[in-house]
């Protein structure tokens, strides 16, 4: 992840990095850490970065978005520590209730894992892949390297531009400025490639199947293509390499660097730890109103076969809430499928009832609503549902 | 990570522009001239200080300095206690109650209102239409919960961003002067805000926008704090 500080620096009207040096090794051995476990910053600039992040971390500790569930935190930390090994005491992991696929690492060891990621990873190996990637940013001091790059480049650029202006070549200075900014983004992409490699090596060391690192990206590509609105892909000013490239590289590396017997997936363990949280994770996802993506994610989870009553209910909700022509039928089918399973939420009866009511099937709707109220006598919308049961409504 | 919002980044930029146009000094606005003195020494709650000291590099990047910032926090706290004692008021320290999520938000709201007032004041183009000629900001009566927990009468908020010119930046200043351009140098940007914890109203606000000032030593920090406290109600 790019720390947003870098963006702030740039958006303040400064320029990016001139560093053209490629940081990917591309060789047989993964990039080595530049700091040891227990590291504390020594230089003034690094201490400054850490200080800023400590302030931000104090903010996150007080955030209403912080997930404080002890069991969930303990579980993620346990998986993380298998991957990050000796660095474990240096890394704090914060689970944040934000329904997008993301994780980030600050230079001082503050790692964020967003709830949208927890919804999407399919096994422990995928979670380990992301955590290993973030550890790569920490152990290779990427924020510091990037900050120094920005600082040195802007310091250089200002004298360079003044020199050109003195020589009457101001326009060349402007073009150089643009090249420097593009250079900055190319630099962050190289850091991401490096962290991918580092993370995959770390997960292999912990015994996780490295191919899952590639699958994380393949799933994201498939989800994006299921979206109603396709994100536009930036090329020059992108902070991260294209997911296609990342998936391909990780797949290639997995094919050549997987020792025999390194194939742990941890699918059941992950499913077990997340089982009781999936309801609210899916509710948050639904509220994004990104129905195409949501249906894709749900189909993947349904494929795993765990908790089908709940999953089919949410799938039905996605179709029902989108409400485009042709959505009613799959919505209804999903609710009916949900209700064939014991773990269907009572709300499945209500949603089915709403669709039946809309279709003019008054008796069936009434039966569905009554089942809902019987299962949820304290429902917040009881008065509303009862009004539907009143004759003539 | 982004601790302060993009609005603030925009604000830094505006302040830079403004400073290069005029040598601004502190200007305070007030709803009251005197503190409520139902007790001999009104208790003033000092909200968490929002202070950062940094170096201004040649290319214009600002590098936060942890050592300076930590020292400055101490210096400001000491100087402020002295300032308030001299005004027959007592400073009450604030510590976050991690189990009180509403209060955390309330403290953050103070900061958000403060930076909004500063933004509103620094340039005519930035002023909200409804606030142009009025000084009637309020955090809302919810602040009473803060008063109850800390037994304070007022809340004081201090915000300072203090940057120091590096040798490289000084060279840029000299060179750019040859083109008739004034490259911004290190500066102090900040404000002090007093909130009545009974009504939630912002009763006093003073801003500081200037080159110069130094928070790195106790002696010099006292001068900055005095400037910030100029016009503070009696």
Coordinates of C-alpha atoms in Angstrom, one line a residue:
Chain A
X1 CA 0.0 0.0 0.0
X2 CA 1.0 3.5 -0.6
X3 CA 0.9 5.6 2.5
X4 CA -1.3 8.5 1.7
X5 CA 1.3 10.8 3.0
X6 CA 3.1 10.4 -0.3
X7 CA 0.0 11.6 -2.1
X8 CA -0.2 14.6 0.2
X9 CA 3.4 15.5 -0.5
X10 CA 2.7 15.4 -4.2
X11 CA -0.6 17.1 -4.1
X12 CA 0.9 20.0 -2.2
X13 CA 2.4 21.0 -5.5
X14 CA 5.7 19.3 -5.0
X15 CA 7.1 16.8 -7.5
X16 CA 7.6 13.1 -7.3
X17 CA 10.6 10.8 -7.4
X18 CA 13.5 10.9 -9.9
X19 CA 14.6 7.5 -8.8
X20 CA 14.5 5.2 -11.8
X21 CA 16.2 2.4 -10.0
X22 CA 14.3 -0.8 -10.3
X23 CA 13.9 -2.4 -6.9
X24 CA 12.6 -5.8 -8.0
X25 CA 15.1 -8.5 -7.9
X26 CA 13.5 -10.8 -10.4
X27 CA 16.1 -13.4 -9.5
X28 CA 15.9 -16.6 -7.6
X29 CA 16.1 -15.2 -4.1
X30 CA 13.4 -13.0 -2.6
X31 CA 14.3 -9.5 -1.5
X32 CA 16.1 -9.5 1.9
X33 CA 14.8 -7.4 4.9
X34 CA 16.7 -4.2 5.4
X35 CA 15.8 -4.1 9.1
X36 CA 16.0 -6.7 11.9
X37 CA 13.3 -7.6 14.4
X38 CA 13.2 -5.2 17.3
X39 CA 14.3 -2.3 15.0
X40 CA 13.8 1.3 16.2
X41 CA 14.4 4.3 13.9
X42 CA 17.7 6.1 14.4
X43 CA 17.8 8.9 11.7
X44 CA 15.8 12.1 12.2
X45 CA 13.7 11.6 9.1
X46 CA 12.7 8.1 10.0
X47 CA 11.9 9.1 13.6
X48 CA 9.7 11.8 12.1
X49 CA 7.8 9.4 10.0
X50 CA 7.4 7.0 12.9
X51 CA 6.2 9.8 15.1
X52 CA 3.5 10.9 12.6
X53 CA 2.4 7.3 12.3
X54 CA 2.2 6.9 16.1
X55 CA -0.2 9.8 16.2
X56 CA -2.3 8.2 13.4
X57 CA -2.2 4.9 15.3
X58 CA -3.5 6.5 18.5
X59 CA -6.3 7.8 16.4
X60 CA -7.1 4.4 15.0
X61 CA -7.0 2.8 18.5
X62 CA -9.9 5.2 19.4
X63 CA -11.8 4.8 16.1
X64 CA -15.3 3.6 16.0
X65 CA -14.4 1.5 13.0
X66 CA -11.9 -0.6 14.9
X67 CA -13.1 -4.2 15.2
X68 CA -12.5 -5.1 18.8
X69 CA -13.8 -8.7 18.9
X70 CA -11.1 -10.5 20.9
X71 CA -11.5 -13.9 19.2
X72 CA -11.3 -12.4 15.7
X73 CA -8.3 -10.3 16.6
X74 CA -6.5 -13.3 18.2
X75 CA -7.2 -15.4 15.2
X76 CA -5.8 -12.9 12.6
X77 CA -2.8 -12.3 14.8
X78 CA -2.1 -16.0 15.1
X79 CA -2.2 -16.5 11.3
X80 CA -0.1 -13.3 10.8
X81 CA 2.5 -14.3 13.3
X82 CA 3.1 -17.6 11.4
X83 CA 4.0 -15.5 8.4
X84 CA 5.8 -12.6 9.9
X85 CA 7.8 -14.8 12.4
X86 CA 10.4 -12.9 14.4
X87 CA 8.9 -9.5 13.4
X88 CA 5.6 -10.4 15.2
X89 CA 6.3 -8.3 18.3
X90 CA 7.1 -5.3 16.0
X91 CA 3.8 -5.4 14.2
X92 CA 0.3 -4.3 15.5
X93 CA -2.6 -5.4 13.4
X94 CA -5.8 -3.3 13.4
X95 CA -8.9 -4.8 11.9
X96 CA -11.1 -2.0 10.5
X97 CA -14.7 -2.1 9.5
X98 CA -14.3 -0.8 6.0
X99 CA -16.0 -3.0 3.3
X100 CA -13.3 -2.8 0.6
X101 CA -10.5 -5.1 -0.3
X102 CA -7.4 -3.6 1.3
X103 CA -4.6 -3.8 3.8
X104 CA -1.8 -1.4 4.5
X105 CA 1.4 -1.1 6.5
X106 CA 2.8 2.0 8.1
X107 CA 6.5 2.5 8.6
X108 CA 6.3 2.0 12.4
X109 CA 4.7 -1.5 12.1
X110 CA 1.0 -0.5 12.2
X111 CA -0.8 -2.8 9.9
X112 CA -4.5 -2.3 8.9
X113 CA -6.6 -5.1 7.5
X114 CA -10.0 -4.0 6.2
X115 CA -13.2 -6.1 6.8
X116 CA -13.8 -6.2 3.0
X117 CA -10.6 -8.3 2.8
X118 CA -11.8 -10.7 5.4
X119 CA -15.0 -11.2 3.4
X120 CA -13.0 -12.0 0.3
X121 CA -10.1 -14.2 1.3
X122 CA -11.0 -17.8 0.9
X123 CA -8.5 -19.5 3.1
X124 CA -5.7 -18.8 5.5
X125 CA -3.1 -19.0 2.8
X126 CA -4.7 -16.0 1.0
X127 CA -4.8 -14.0 4.3
X128 CA -1.2 -15.0 4.8
X129 CA -0.3 -13.7 1.3
X130 CA -1.7 -10.3 2.0
X131 CA 0.0 -10.1 5.4
X132 CA 3.3 -11.3 4.0
X133 CA 3.0 -8.6 1.3
X134 CA 2.5 -5.9 4.0
X135 CA 5.4 -7.2 6.0
X136 CA 7.5 -6.7 2.9
X137 CA 6.7 -3.0 3.0
X138 CA 7.8 -2.9 6.6
X139 CA 10.9 -5.0 6.5
X140 CA 12.1 -3.3 3.4
X141 CA 11.4 0.2 4.8
X142 CA 9.5 1.2 1.7
X143 CA 7.9 4.3 3.3
X144 CA 11.2 5.7 4.3
X145 CA 12.9 4.9 1.0
X146 CA 10.0 6.5 -0.8
X147 CA 10.0 9.6 1.4
X148 CA 13.8 10.0 0.9
X149 CA 13.2 9.6 -2.8
X150 CA 10.6 12.3 -2.9
X151 CA 12.6 14.7 -0.8
X152 CA 15.8 14.2 -2.7
X153 CA 14.1 14.5 -6.1
X154 CA 12.2 17.6 -5.2
X155 CA 15.4 19.2 -3.8
X156 CA 17.2 18.3 -7.0
X157 CA 14.3 19.3 -9.2
X158 CA 14.0 22.8 -7.8
X159 CA 17.6 23.6 -8.5
X160 CA 17.4 21.8 -11.9
X161 CA 14.4 23.9 -12.9
X162 CA 16.0 27.1 -11.8
X163 CA 19.1 26.2 -13.8
X164 CA 17.0 25.6 -16.9
X165 CA 15.0 28.8 -16.4
X166 CA 18.3 30.7 -16.1
X167 CA 19.3 29.2 -19.4
X168 CA 16.0 30.3 -20.9
X169 CA 14.7 26.7 -21.2
X170 CA 11.7 26.9 -18.8
X171 CA 9.5 24.6 -20.9
X172 CA 12.1 21.8 -20.6
X173 CA 11.9 22.3 -16.8
X174 CA 8.1 21.8 -17.0
X175 CA 8.4 18.6 -19.0
X176 CA 11.1 17.3 -16.5
X177 CA 8.6 18.1 -13.7
X178 CA 6.0 15.8 -15.3
X179 CA 8.6 13.0 -15.9
X180 CA 9.5 13.3 -12.2
X181 CA 5.9 12.8 -11.1
X182 CA 5.5 9.8 -13.4
X183 CA 8.8 8.5 -12.0
X184 CA 7.4 8.6 -8.5
X185 CA 4.4 6.4 -9.4
X186 CA 6.6 4.0 -11.3
X187 CA 8.7 3.7 -8.2
X188 CA 5.8 2.8 -6.0
X189 CA 4.8 0.1 -8.5
X190 CA 8.2 -1.4 -8.1
X191 CA 7.8 -1.4 -4.4
X192 CA 4.6 -3.3 -4.7
X193 CA 6.2 -5.9 -7.0
X194 CA 9.0 -6.3 -4.4
X195 CA 6.5 -6.7 -1.5
X196 CA 4.6 -9.3 -3.6
X197 CA 7.8 -11.4 -3.9
X198 CA 8.7 -10.9 -0.3
X199 CA 5.3 -11.9 0.9
X200 CA 5.1 -15.0 -1.2
X201 CA 8.5 -16.2 0.1
X202 CA 7.3 -15.5 3.7
X203 CA 4.1 -17.6 3.2
X204 CA 6.1 -20.5 1.7
X205 CA 8.3 -20.4 4.8
X206 CA 5.2 -20.6 7.0
X207 CA 4.0 -23.6 4.9
X208 CA 1.2 -21.9 3.0
X209 CA 0.6 -22.8 -0.6
X210 CA 2.1 -19.9 -2.6
X211 CA -0.3 -20.2 -5.5
X212 CA -2.9 -18.6 -3.3
X213 CA -1.1 -15.3 -3.5
X214 CA -1.9 -15.3 -7.2
X215 CA -5.5 -16.4 -6.6
X216 CA -6.1 -13.3 -4.5
X217 CA -5.5 -11.2 -7.5
X218 CA -7.3 -13.5 -9.9
X219 CA -10.4 -13.3 -7.7
X220 CA -10.1 -9.5 -7.6
X221 CA -9.9 -9.4 -11.4
X222 CA -12.9 -11.6 -11.8
X223 CA -14.9 -9.5 -9.2
X224 CA -14.0 -6.3 -11.0
X225 CA -15.2 -7.7 -14.3
X226 CA -18.5 -8.6 -12.6
X227 CA -19.0 -4.9 -11.6
X228 CA -21.6 -2.8 -13.2
X229 CA -19.2 0.1 -13.4
X230 CA -15.7 -0.8 -14.5
X231 CA -12.9 1.2 -12.8
X232 CA -10.7 3.0 -15.3
X233 CA -7.2 1.8 -15.2
X234 CA -4.5 4.5 -14.9
X235 CA -1.2 3.6 -16.4
X236 CA 1.3 6.3 -15.8
X237 CA -0.1 7.6 -12.5
X238 CA -1.0 4.2 -10.9
X239 CA 0.6 3.4 -7.5
X240 CA 0.1 -0.3 -8.0
X241 CA 0.9 -2.6 -10.9
X242 CA -2.1 -4.1 -12.8
X243 CA -3.6 -7.0 -10.9
X244 CA -3.2 -9.1 -14.1
X245 CA 0.5 -8.6 -14.0
X246 CA 0.7 -9.3 -10.3
X247 CA -1.3 -12.5 -10.7
X248 CA 0.8 -13.7 -13.5
X249 CA 4.1 -13.0 -11.7
X250 CA 3.0 -14.7 -8.5
X251 CA 1.7 -17.7 -10.4
X252 CA 5.0 -18.0 -12.2
X253 CA 7.0 -17.7 -9.0
X254 CA 4.7 -20.2 -7.3
X255 CA 5.4 -22.7 -10.1
X256 CA 9.1 -22.4 -9.7
X257 CA 9.5 -21.8 -6.0
X258 CA 7.2 -24.2 -4.3
X259 CA 9.0 -26.8 -2.2
X260 CA 7.3 -30.2 -2.0
X261 CA 4.7 -30.4 0.8
X262 CA 4.1 -26.6 1.1
X263 CA 0.4 -26.7 0.4
X264 CA -1.4 -25.6 3.6
X265 CA -4.7 -23.8 2.8
X266 CA -6.4 -23.5 6.1
X267 CA -9.8 -23.2 4.5
X268 CA -11.9 -24.7 7.3
X269 CA -10.0 -22.8 10.0
X270 CA -10.6 -19.5 8.3
X271 CA -14.3 -20.3 7.6
X272 CA -14.7 -21.2 11.3
X273 CA -13.2 -18.0 12.5
X274 CA -15.3 -15.8 10.2
X275 CA -18.5 -17.8 10.4
X276 CA -20.2 -15.7 13.0
X277 CA -19.0 -12.4 11.4
X278 CA -20.1 -13.1 7.9
X279 CA -23.6 -11.7 8.4
X280 CA -22.5 -8.2 9.1
X281 CA -19.6 -8.4 6.6
X282 CA -22.2 -9.1 3.9
X283 CA -24.6 -6.4 5.2
X284 CA -21.8 -3.9 4.9
X285 CA -20.9 -5.1 1.4
X286 CA -24.6 -4.9 0.3
X287 CA -24.7 -1.3 1.5
X288 CA -22.1 -0.4 -1.1
X289 CA -24.8 -1.1 -3.7
X290 CA -22.1 -2.7 -5.9
X291 CA -24.5 -5.5 -6.7
X292 CA -22.5 -7.1 -9.5
X293 CA -19.4 -7.4 -7.3
X294 CA -21.5 -8.6 -4.4
X295 CA -23.2 -11.3 -6.4
X296 CA -19.8 -12.5 -7.6
X297 CA -18.4 -12.7 -4.1
X298 CA -21.5 -14.5 -2.9
X299 CA -21.4 -17.1 -5.7
X300 CA -17.8 -17.8 -4.8
X301 CA -18.7 -18.3 -1.1
X302 CA -21.7 -20.5 -2.1
X303 CA -19.3 -22.6 -4.1
X304 CA -17.5 -23.4 -0.9
X305 CA -20.8 -24.7 0.5
X306 CA -20.6 -23.3 4.0
X307 CA -23.6 -21.5 5.6
X308 CA -25.8 -21.7 2.5
X309 CA -29.0 -20.4 4.1
X310 CA -27.3 -17.1 5.0
X311 CA -25.4 -16.8 1.7
X312 CA -28.5 -17.4 -0.5
X313 CA -30.4 -14.8 1.5
X314 CA -27.8 -12.1 0.9
X315 CA -27.7 -13.1 -2.8
X316 CA -31.4 -12.6 -2.9
X317 CA -31.1 -9.3 -1.2
X318 CA -28.5 -8.1 -3.8
X319 CA -31.0 -8.9 -6.6
X320 CA -33.9 -7.4 -4.7
X321 CA -32.2 -4.2 -3.9
X322 CA -30.8 -3.7 -7.4
X323 CA -34.4 -4.2 -8.6
X324 CA -33.7 -4.0 -12.3
X325 CA -36.0 -5.8 -14.7
X326 CA -35.3 -9.5 -14.5
X327 CA -33.9 -9.3 -11.0
X328 CA -37.1 -10.4 -9.3
X329 CA -36.9 -14.0 -10.4
X330 CA -33.3 -14.7 -9.3
X331 CA -34.1 -12.8 -6.0
X332 CA -37.1 -15.1 -5.4
X333 CA -35.2 -18.2 -6.3
X334 CA -32.4 -17.2 -3.9
X335 CA -34.8 -16.6 -1.0
X336 CA -36.5 -20.0 -1.7
X337 CA -33.1 -21.7 -1.7
X338 CA -32.1 -19.9 1.5
X339 CA -35.3 -21.1 3.3
X340 CA -34.5 -24.7 2.4
X341 CA -31.6 -24.4 4.8
X342 CA -31.8 -24.3 8.5
X343 CA -29.5 -21.3 8.9
X344 CA -31.6 -19.0 6.7
X345 CA -32.1 -15.7 8.6
X346 CA -35.7 -14.9 9.5
X347 CA -35.4 -11.9 7.2
X348 CA -35.5 -14.2 4.3
X349 CA -39.2 -14.7 5.0
X350 CA -39.8 -11.0 5.0
X351 CA -37.9 -10.4 1.8
X352 CA -39.8 -13.2 0.1
X353 CA -43.0 -11.8 1.4
X354 CA -42.2 -8.4 -0.1
X355 CA -41.6 -9.9 -3.5
X356 CA -44.8 -12.0 -3.2
X357 CA -46.7 -8.9 -2.2
X358 CA -45.4 -7.0 -5.2
X359 CA -46.4 -9.8 -7.5
X360 CA -50.0 -9.6 -6.1
X361 CA -49.8 -13.0 -4.2
X362 CA -51.5 -11.7 -1.1
X363 CA -52.0 -15.0 0.7
X364 CA -48.4 -16.2 0.2
X365 CA -47.1 -12.8 1.2
X366 CA -49.2 -12.9 4.4
X367 CA -47.9 -16.3 5.3
X368 CA -44.3 -15.2 4.8
X369 CA -44.8 -12.1 6.9
X370 CA -46.4 -14.1 9.7
X371 CA -43.5 -16.5 9.7
X372 CA -41.1 -13.6 9.9
X373 CA -42.9 -12.1 12.9
X374 CA -43.1 -15.4 14.6
X375 CA -39.4 -15.8 14.4
X376 CA -38.6 -12.2 15.2
X377 CA -41.3 -11.0 17.6
X378 CA -39.2 -8.0 18.6
X379 CA -38.5 -6.9 15.0
X380 CA -37.9 -3.2 14.7
X381 CA -40.2 -3.1 11.6
X382 CA -43.0 -5.1 13.3
X383 CA -45.5 -2.3 13.0
X384 CA -44.7 -1.9 9.3
X385 CA -45.1 -5.6 8.6
X386 CA -48.3 -5.8 10.6
X387 CA -49.8 -3.0 8.5
X388 CA -49.2 -5.2 5.4
X389 CA -51.2 -8.0 7.1
X390 CA -54.2 -5.7 7.7
X391 CA -56.9 -6.4 5.2
X392 CA -57.1 -3.8 2.5
X393 CA -53.6 -2.6 2.8
Chain B
X1 CA -1.7 7.4 6.3
X2 CA -3.5 10.6 6.4
X3 CA -4.1 12.1 9.7
X4 CA -5.4 15.4 8.6
X5 CA -7.8 15.7 5.8
X6 CA -7.1 17.0 2.3
X7 CA -8.9 20.2 3.3
X8 CA -6.0 20.9 5.7
X9 CA -3.5 20.2 3.0
X10 CA -5.3 22.8 0.9
X11 CA -5.2 25.0 3.9
X12 CA -1.4 24.7 4.1
X13 CA -1.2 25.8 0.5
X14 CA -3.5 28.8 1.1
X15 CA -1.6 29.8 4.1
X16 CA 1.7 29.7 2.1
X17 CA 0.1 31.9 -0.5
X18 CA -1.2 34.3 2.1
X19 CA 2.0 34.5 4.0
X20 CA 3.8 35.4 0.8
X21 CA 1.3 38.2 0.2
X22 CA 1.5 39.8 3.6
X23 CA 3.4 39.5 6.9
X24 CA 0.4 38.4 8.9
X25 CA 0.3 38.4 12.7
X26 CA -2.1 37.1 15.2
X27 CA -5.7 38.4 15.1
X28 CA -8.2 37.4 17.7
X29 CA -11.9 37.4 17.7
X30 CA -14.0 37.1 20.8
X31 CA -17.6 36.9 22.1
X32 CA -16.6 37.7 25.6
X33 CA -14.1 40.0 27.3
X34 CA -14.2 38.2 30.7
X35 CA -14.2 34.6 31.8
X36 CA -17.1 33.4 33.9
X37 CA -15.8 33.5 37.4
X38 CA -18.2 31.6 39.5
X39 CA -15.1 30.3 41.2
X40 CA -12.0 32.3 41.8
X41 CA -9.9 30.3 39.3
X42 CA -11.9 29.1 36.3
X43 CA -10.8 25.7 35.3
X44 CA -9.7 25.4 31.7
X45 CA -9.5 22.0 30.0
X46 CA -6.5 21.7 27.7
X47 CA -7.5 19.5 24.8
X48 CA -4.8 17.2 23.3
X49 CA -2.2 19.5 21.7
X50 CA -2.1 19.3 18.0
X51 CA 1.4 20.4 17.3
X52 CA 4.0 19.3 14.7
X53 CA 7.4 20.8 14.0
X54 CA 9.1 20.1 10.7
X55 CA 12.0 21.0 8.5
X56 CA 11.3 22.7 5.2
X57 CA 13.5 21.1 2.6
X58 CA 14.9 22.9 -0.5
X59 CA 12.2 21.4 -2.8
X60 CA 9.4 22.4 -0.5
X61 CA 8.7 19.1 1.3
X62 CA 8.1 19.3 5.0
X63 CA 9.9 16.7 7.1
X64 CA 8.3 16.1 10.5
X65 CA 10.8 16.1 13.4
X66 CA 9.9 13.9 16.3
X67 CA 12.4 15.2 18.7
X68 CA 11.5 18.8 18.2
X69 CA 7.8 18.0 18.3
X70 CA 8.0 16.1 21.6
X71 CA 10.1 18.9 23.2
X72 CA 7.7 21.5 21.9
X73 CA 4.7 19.7 23.5
X74 CA 6.4 20.0 26.8
X75 CA 7.4 23.6 26.3
X76 CA 3.9 24.6 25.3
X77 CA 2.3 22.9 28.2
X78 CA 4.7 24.6 30.7
X79 CA 4.3 28.0 29.1
X80 CA 0.5 27.7 28.9
X81 CA 0.3 26.8 32.6
X82 CA 2.2 29.9 33.4
X83 CA 0.1 32.1 31.1
X84 CA -3.1 30.8 32.6
X85 CA -1.9 31.1 36.2
X86 CA -1.0 34.7 35.5
X87 CA -4.6 35.2 34.4
X88 CA -5.9 33.6 37.6
X89 CA -7.1 30.5 35.7
X90 CA -6.1 26.8 36.2
X91 CA -5.2 24.5 33.5
X92 CA -6.7 21.0 33.6
X93 CA -5.0 18.3 31.6
X94 CA -7.0 16.0 29.3
X95 CA -6.5 12.3 28.8
X96 CA -8.6 10.3 26.4
X97 CA -11.1 7.9 27.9
X98 CA -10.7 4.9 25.5
X99 CA -14.1 3.5 26.6
X100 CA -16.0 6.7 25.8
X101 CA -16.3 6.8 22.0
X102 CA -18.7 9.8 22.0
X103 CA -16.2 11.9 23.8
X104 CA -13.4 11.0 21.4
X105 CA -15.6 12.3 18.6
X106 CA -16.4 15.4 20.6
X107 CA -12.7 16.2 21.0
X108 CA -12.1 15.6 17.3
X109 CA -15.1 17.9 16.5
X110 CA -13.4 20.7 18.4
X111 CA -10.3 20.3 16.1
X112 CA -12.5 20.2 13.0
X113 CA -14.3 23.4 14.0
X114 CA -11.1 25.1 14.9
X115 CA -9.4 24.4 11.6
X116 CA -12.6 25.4 9.8
X117 CA -12.6 28.8 11.6
X118 CA -8.9 29.3 10.6
X119 CA -9.7 28.4 7.0
X120 CA -12.6 30.8 7.1
X121 CA -10.4 33.6 8.4
X122 CA -7.2 33.3 6.3
X123 CA -8.6 34.4 3.0
X124 CA -11.7 36.1 1.8
X125 CA -12.2 33.4 -0.9
X126 CA -12.3 30.7 1.8
X127 CA -14.9 32.2 4.0
X128 CA -18.3 30.5 4.3
X129 CA -21.0 32.8 3.1
X130 CA -23.0 32.5 6.3
X131 CA -20.0 33.2 8.5
X132 CA -18.3 36.1 6.6
X133 CA -19.0 38.8 9.1
X134 CA -20.0 36.7 12.0
X135 CA -18.2 35.1 14.9
X136 CA -20.9 32.7 16.1
X137 CA -19.3 29.2 15.9
X138 CA -20.4 26.5 18.2
X139 CA -19.5 22.9 19.0
X140 CA -22.9 22.4 20.4
X141 CA -24.2 21.8 24.0
X142 CA -23.0 18.2 23.9
X143 CA -19.7 19.5 25.3
X144 CA -21.4 19.7 28.6
X145 CA -20.5 16.0 29.1
X146 CA -16.8 17.1 28.9
X147 CA -17.5 19.7 31.6
X148 CA -19.1 17.1 33.8
X149 CA -16.3 14.6 33.5
X150 CA -13.4 17.0 34.0
X151 CA -15.1 19.7 36.2
X152 CA -13.9 22.3 33.7
X153 CA -15.5 25.6 32.7
X154 CA -13.9 26.1 29.4
X155 CA -12.0 24.0 26.8
X156 CA -8.8 25.3 25.2
X157 CA -7.5 23.9 21.9
X158 CA -4.1 24.7 20.5
X159 CA -3.0 23.8 17.0
X160 CA 0.4 24.7 15.6
X161 CA 2.4 23.7 12.5
X162 CA 5.9 25.1 12.8
X163 CA 8.4 24.6 10.1
X164 CA 12.1 25.5 10.0
X165 CA 14.1 26.5 6.9
X166 CA 17.0 24.2 6.0
X167 CA 20.2 25.6 4.4
X168 CA 19.0 24.2 1.1
X169 CA 15.7 26.0 1.3
X170 CA 17.5 29.3 2.2
X171 CA 19.6 28.8 -1.0
X172 CA 16.4 28.3 -3.0
X173 CA 15.0 31.5 -1.5
X174 CA 18.0 33.5 -2.6
X175 CA 18.2 32.0 -6.0
X176 CA 14.5 32.4 -6.7
X177 CA 14.7 36.0 -5.6
X178 CA 16.7 36.5 -8.8
X179 CA 13.6 35.7 -10.8
X180 CA 11.5 38.0 -8.6
X181 CA 9.9 35.0 -6.9
X182 CA 9.6 34.7 -3.2
X183 CA 9.9 31.1 -2.2
X184 CA 8.1 30.5 1.1
X185 CA 10.4 29.9 4.1
X186 CA 9.7 28.2 7.4
X187 CA 6.7 29.6 9.2
X188 CA 4.3 29.2 12.1
X189 CA 0.7 28.5 11.4
X190 CA -1.7 27.9 14.3
X191 CA -4.6 28.9 16.4
X192 CA -5.9 28.9 19.9
X193 CA -9.6 28.4 20.5
X194 CA -11.6 28.7 23.7
X195 CA -14.9 26.9 24.0
X196 CA -17.5 27.5 26.7
X197 CA -18.2 24.1 28.0
X198 CA -21.6 25.1 29.2
X199 CA -23.0 26.3 25.9
X200 CA -20.5 24.8 23.4
X201 CA -19.9 28.2 21.9
X202 CA -16.5 29.2 20.6
X203 CA -16.0 32.3 22.7
X204 CA -12.5 33.3 21.6
X205 CA -10.3 32.4 18.7
X206 CA -6.8 33.7 17.9
X207 CA -4.8 32.8 14.9
X208 CA -1.1 32.9 14.2
X209 CA 0.4 33.1 10.8
X210 CA 4.0 34.3 10.6
X211 CA 7.5 33.7 9.7
X212 CA 9.6 33.3 12.8
X213 CA 8.8 32.1 16.3
X214 CA 10.5 29.0 17.7
X215 CA 9.1 26.2 19.8
X216 CA 12.3 24.3 20.2
X217 CA 13.5 25.9 23.4
X218 CA 11.4 26.7 26.5
X219 CA 12.5 30.3 26.5
X220 CA 11.5 31.0 22.9
X221 CA 8.3 28.8 23.1
X222 CA 7.0 31.2 25.8
X223 CA 6.9 34.0 23.2
X224 CA 4.9 31.8 20.7
X225 CA 2.5 30.8 23.4
X226 CA 2.1 34.5 24.5
X227 CA 1.4 35.4 20.8
X228 CA -1.2 32.6 20.6
X229 CA -2.8 33.8 23.9
X230 CA -3.0 37.5 22.8
X231 CA -6.5 38.8 23.5
X232 CA -7.5 35.9 25.7
X233 CA -10.5 36.9 27.9
X234 CA -9.6 38.2 31.3

